[in-house]
Coordinates of N, CA and C in Angstrom, one line a residue:
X97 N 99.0 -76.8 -70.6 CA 100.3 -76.6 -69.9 C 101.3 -76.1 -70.9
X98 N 102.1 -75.2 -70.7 CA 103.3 -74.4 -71.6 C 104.3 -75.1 -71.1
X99 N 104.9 -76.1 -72.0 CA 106.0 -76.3 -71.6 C 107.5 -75.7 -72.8
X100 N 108.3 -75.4 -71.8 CA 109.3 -75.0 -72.7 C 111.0 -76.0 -72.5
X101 N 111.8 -76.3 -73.3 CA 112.6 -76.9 -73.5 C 114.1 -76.0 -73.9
X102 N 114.8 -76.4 -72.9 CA 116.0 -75.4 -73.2 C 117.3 -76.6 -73.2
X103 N 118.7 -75.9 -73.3 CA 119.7 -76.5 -73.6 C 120.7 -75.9 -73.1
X104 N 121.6 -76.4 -72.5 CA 123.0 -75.4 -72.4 C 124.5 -76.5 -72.0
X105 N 125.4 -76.5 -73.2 CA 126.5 -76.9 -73.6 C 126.1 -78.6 -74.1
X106 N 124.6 -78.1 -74.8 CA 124.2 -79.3 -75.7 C 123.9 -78.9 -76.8
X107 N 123.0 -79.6 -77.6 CA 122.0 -79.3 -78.6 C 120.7 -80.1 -78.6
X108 N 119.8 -79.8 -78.4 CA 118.8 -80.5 -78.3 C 117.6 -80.6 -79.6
X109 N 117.9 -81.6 -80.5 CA 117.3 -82.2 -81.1 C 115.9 -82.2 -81.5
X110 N 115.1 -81.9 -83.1 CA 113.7 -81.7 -82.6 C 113.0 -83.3 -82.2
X111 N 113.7 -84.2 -82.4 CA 113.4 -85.5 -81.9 C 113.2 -85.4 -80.4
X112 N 114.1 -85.1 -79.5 CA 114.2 -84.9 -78.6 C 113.4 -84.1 -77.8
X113 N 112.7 -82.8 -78.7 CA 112.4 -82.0 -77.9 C 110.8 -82.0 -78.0
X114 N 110.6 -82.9 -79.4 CA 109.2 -83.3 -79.4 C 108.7 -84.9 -78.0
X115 N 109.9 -85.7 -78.2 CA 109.7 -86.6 -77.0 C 109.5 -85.5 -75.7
X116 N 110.2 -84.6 -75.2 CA 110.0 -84.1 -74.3 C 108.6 -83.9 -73.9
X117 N 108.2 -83.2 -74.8 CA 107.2 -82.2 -74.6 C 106.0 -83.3 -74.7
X118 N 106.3 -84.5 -75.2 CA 104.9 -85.1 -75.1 C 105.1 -86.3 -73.8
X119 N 106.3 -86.5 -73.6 CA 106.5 -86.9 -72.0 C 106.1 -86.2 -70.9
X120 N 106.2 -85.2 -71.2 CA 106.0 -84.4 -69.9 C 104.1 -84.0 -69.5
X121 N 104.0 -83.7 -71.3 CA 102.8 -83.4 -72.0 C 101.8 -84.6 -70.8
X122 N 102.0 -85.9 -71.1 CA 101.2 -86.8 -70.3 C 101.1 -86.7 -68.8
X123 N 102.4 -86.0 -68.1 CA 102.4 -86.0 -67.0 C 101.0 -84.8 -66.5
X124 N 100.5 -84.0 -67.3 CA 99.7 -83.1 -67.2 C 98.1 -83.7 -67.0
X125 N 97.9 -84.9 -67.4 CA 97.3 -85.4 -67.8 C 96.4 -86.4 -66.3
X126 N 97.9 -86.5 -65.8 CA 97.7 -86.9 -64.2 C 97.3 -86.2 -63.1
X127 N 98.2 -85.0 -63.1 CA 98.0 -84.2 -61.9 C 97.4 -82.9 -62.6
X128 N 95.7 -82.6 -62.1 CA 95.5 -81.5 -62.6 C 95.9 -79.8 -61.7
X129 N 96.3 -78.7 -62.9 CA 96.4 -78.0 -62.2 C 97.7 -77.2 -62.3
X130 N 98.7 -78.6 -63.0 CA 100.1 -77.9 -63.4 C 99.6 -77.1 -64.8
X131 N 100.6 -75.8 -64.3 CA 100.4 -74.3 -65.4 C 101.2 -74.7 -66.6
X132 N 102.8 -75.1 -65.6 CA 104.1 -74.7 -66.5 C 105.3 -76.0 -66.3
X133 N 106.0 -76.0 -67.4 CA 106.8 -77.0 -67.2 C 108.3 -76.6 -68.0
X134 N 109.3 -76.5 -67.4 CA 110.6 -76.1 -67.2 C 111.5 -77.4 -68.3
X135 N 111.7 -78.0 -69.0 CA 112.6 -79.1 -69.0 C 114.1 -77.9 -69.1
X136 N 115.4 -78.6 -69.0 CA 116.4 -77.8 -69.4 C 117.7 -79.3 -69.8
X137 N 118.2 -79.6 -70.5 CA 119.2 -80.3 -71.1 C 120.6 -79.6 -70.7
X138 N 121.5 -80.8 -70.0 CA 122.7 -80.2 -70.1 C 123.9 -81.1 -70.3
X139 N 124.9 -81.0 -70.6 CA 126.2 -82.5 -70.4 C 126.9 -81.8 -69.7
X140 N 127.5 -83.3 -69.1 CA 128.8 -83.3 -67.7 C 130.0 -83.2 -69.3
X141 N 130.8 -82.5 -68.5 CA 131.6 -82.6 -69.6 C 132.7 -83.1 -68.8
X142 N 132.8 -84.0 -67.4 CA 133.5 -84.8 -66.8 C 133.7 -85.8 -67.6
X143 N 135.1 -85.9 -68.3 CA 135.1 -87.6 -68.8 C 134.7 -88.9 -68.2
X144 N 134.6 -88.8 -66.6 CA 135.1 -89.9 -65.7 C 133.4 -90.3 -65.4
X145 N 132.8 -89.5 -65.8 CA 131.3 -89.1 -65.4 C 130.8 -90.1 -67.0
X146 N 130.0 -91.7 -67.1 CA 129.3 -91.9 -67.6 C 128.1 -91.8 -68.3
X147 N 127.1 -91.2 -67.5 CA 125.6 -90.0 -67.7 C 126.3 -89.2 -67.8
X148 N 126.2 -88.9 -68.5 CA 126.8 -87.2 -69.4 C 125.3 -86.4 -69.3
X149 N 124.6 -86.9 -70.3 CA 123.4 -85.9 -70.6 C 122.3 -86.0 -69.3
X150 N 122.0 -84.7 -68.6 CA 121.3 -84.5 -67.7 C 120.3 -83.6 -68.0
X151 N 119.0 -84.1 -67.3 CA 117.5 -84.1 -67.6 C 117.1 -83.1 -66.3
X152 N 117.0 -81.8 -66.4 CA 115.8 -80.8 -65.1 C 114.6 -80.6 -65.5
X153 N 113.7 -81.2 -64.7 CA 112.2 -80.5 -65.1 C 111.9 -80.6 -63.9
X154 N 111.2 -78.8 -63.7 CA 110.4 -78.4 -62.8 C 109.1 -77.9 -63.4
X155 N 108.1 -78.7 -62.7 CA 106.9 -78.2 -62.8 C 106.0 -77.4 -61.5
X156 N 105.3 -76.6 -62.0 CA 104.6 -75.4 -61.4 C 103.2 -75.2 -61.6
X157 N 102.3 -75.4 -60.7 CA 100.8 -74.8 -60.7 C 100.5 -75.2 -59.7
X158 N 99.1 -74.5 -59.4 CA 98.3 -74.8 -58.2 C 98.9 -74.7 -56.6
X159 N 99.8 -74.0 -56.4 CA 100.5 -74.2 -55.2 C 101.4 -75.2 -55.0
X160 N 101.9 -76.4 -56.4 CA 102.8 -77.3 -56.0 C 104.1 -76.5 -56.7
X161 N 105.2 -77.1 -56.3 CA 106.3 -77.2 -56.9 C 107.3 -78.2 -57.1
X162 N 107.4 -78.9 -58.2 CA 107.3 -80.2 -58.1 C 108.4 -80.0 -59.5
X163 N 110.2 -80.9 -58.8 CA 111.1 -80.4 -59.2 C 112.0 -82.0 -59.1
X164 N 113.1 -82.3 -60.5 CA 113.2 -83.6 -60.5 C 115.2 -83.0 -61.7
X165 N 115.3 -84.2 -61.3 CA 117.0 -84.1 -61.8 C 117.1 -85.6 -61.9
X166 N 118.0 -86.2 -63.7 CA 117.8 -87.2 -64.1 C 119.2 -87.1 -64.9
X167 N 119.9 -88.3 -64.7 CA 120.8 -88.4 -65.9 C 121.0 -89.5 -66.4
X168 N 121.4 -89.9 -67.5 CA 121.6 -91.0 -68.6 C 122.8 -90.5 -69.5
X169 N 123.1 -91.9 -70.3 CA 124.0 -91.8 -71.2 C 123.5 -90.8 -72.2
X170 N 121.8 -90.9 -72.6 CA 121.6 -89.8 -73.9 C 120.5 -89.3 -73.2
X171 N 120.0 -87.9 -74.0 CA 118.7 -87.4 -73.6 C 117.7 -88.1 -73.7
X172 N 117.6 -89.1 -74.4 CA 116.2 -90.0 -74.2 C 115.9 -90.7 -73.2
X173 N 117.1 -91.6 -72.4 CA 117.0 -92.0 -71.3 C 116.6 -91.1 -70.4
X174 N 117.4 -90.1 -70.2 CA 117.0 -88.8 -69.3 C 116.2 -88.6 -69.0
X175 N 115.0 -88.1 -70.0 CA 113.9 -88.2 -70.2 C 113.0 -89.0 -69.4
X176 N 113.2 -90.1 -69.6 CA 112.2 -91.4 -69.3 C 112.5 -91.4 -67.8
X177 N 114.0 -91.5 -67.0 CA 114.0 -91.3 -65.7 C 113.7 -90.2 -65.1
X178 N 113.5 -89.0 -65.9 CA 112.9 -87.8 -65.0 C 111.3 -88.1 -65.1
X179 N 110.6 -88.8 -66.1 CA 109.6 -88.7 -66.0 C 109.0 -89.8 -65.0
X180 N 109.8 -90.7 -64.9 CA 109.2 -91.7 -63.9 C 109.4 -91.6 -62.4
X181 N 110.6 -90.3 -62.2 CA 110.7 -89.7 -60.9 C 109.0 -88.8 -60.3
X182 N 109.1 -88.1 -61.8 CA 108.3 -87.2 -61.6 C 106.7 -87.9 -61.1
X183 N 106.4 -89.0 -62.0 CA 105.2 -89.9 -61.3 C 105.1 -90.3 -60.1
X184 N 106.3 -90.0 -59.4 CA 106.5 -91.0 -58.2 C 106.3 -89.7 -57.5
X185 N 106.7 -88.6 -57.8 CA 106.2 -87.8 -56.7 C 105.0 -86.5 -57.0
X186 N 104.6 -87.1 -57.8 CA 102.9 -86.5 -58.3 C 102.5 -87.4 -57.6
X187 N 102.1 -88.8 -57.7 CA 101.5 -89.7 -56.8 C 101.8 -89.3 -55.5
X188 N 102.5 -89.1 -54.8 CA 102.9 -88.6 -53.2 C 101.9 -87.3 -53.1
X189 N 102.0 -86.4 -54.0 CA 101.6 -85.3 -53.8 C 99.8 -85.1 -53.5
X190 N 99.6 -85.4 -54.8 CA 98.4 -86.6 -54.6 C 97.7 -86.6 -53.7
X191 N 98.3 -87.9 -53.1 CA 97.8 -89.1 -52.0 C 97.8 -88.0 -50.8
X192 N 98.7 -87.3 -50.7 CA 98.9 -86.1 -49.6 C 97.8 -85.4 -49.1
X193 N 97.3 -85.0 -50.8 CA 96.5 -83.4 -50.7 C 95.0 -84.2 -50.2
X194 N 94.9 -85.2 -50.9 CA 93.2 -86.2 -50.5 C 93.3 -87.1 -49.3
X195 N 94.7 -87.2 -48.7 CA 94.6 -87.8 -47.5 C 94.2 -86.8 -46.6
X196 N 94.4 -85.5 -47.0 CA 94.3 -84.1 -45.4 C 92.7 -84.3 -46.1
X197 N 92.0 -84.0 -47.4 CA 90.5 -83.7 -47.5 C 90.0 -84.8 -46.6
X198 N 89.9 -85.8 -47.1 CA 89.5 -87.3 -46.3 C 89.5 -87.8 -45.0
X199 N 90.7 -87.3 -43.8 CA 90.4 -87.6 -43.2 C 89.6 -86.2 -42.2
X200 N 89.7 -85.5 -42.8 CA 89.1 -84.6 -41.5 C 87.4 -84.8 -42.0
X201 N 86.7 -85.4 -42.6 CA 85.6 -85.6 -42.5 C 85.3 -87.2 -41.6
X202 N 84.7 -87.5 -40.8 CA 84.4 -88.8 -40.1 C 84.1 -89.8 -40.9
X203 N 84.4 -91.4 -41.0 CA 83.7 -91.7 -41.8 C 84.3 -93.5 -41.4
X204 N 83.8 -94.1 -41.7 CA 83.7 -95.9 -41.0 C 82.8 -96.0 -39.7
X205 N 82.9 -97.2 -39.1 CA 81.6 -97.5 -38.3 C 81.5 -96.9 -37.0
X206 N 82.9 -96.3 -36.5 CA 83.1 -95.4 -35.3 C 82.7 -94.1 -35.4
X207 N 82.4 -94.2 -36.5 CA 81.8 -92.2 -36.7 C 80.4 -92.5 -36.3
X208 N 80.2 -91.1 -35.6 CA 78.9 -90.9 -35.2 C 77.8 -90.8 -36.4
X209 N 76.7 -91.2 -36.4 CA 75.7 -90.6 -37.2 C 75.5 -89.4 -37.5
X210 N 75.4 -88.9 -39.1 CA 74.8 -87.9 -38.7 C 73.7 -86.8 -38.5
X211 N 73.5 -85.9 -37.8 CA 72.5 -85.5 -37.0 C 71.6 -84.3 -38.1

């Protein structure tokens, strides 16, 4: 998976951008099939606004498009809540794609034999 890491009215850290990439890195690990992975870092520069540092990563392959927005006090938290969004809807995605394979084949004790 290519993932790339961008920044805009931040600075993003190689601390930061190595946690990225191996955060995200694992999410690859789950769902096979993702090509590419988007992270982008940005701050609210609203004072009134707490989460300042905000977390986008959109991931891409196989016909998904699978797209998540996260903010925390620092990029690390960021991080961690985009990645745990991101699990929650890889798992949906998932469960989706093997619920359409599965049920259109027959199968428990009301299915017919087959012939």
């Amino acid at each position: 998976m290519k993932i790339t890491v961008s920044a805009r009215h931040t600075q993003v850290s190689p601390a930061l951008r190595a946690a990225a990439e191996e955060k995200i890195g694992r999410l690859a690990r789950r769902a096979s099939g993702l090509d590419r992975a988007d992270v982008h870092f940005t701050e609210e520069r609203n004072p009134r606004i707490a989460d300042k540092e905000v977390c986008e990563v959109s991931l891409d392959g196989s016909g998904h498009h699978v797209r998540c927005k996260a903010s925390a006090p620092d990029g690390f938290g960021a991080i961690d809540r985009a990645v745990e969004k991101l699990e929650q809807q890889l798992h949906k995605t998932k469960t989706k794609v093997l619920r359409r394979y599965t049920t259109a084949l027959p199968s428990g004790p009301w299915a017919s034999p087959a012939s």
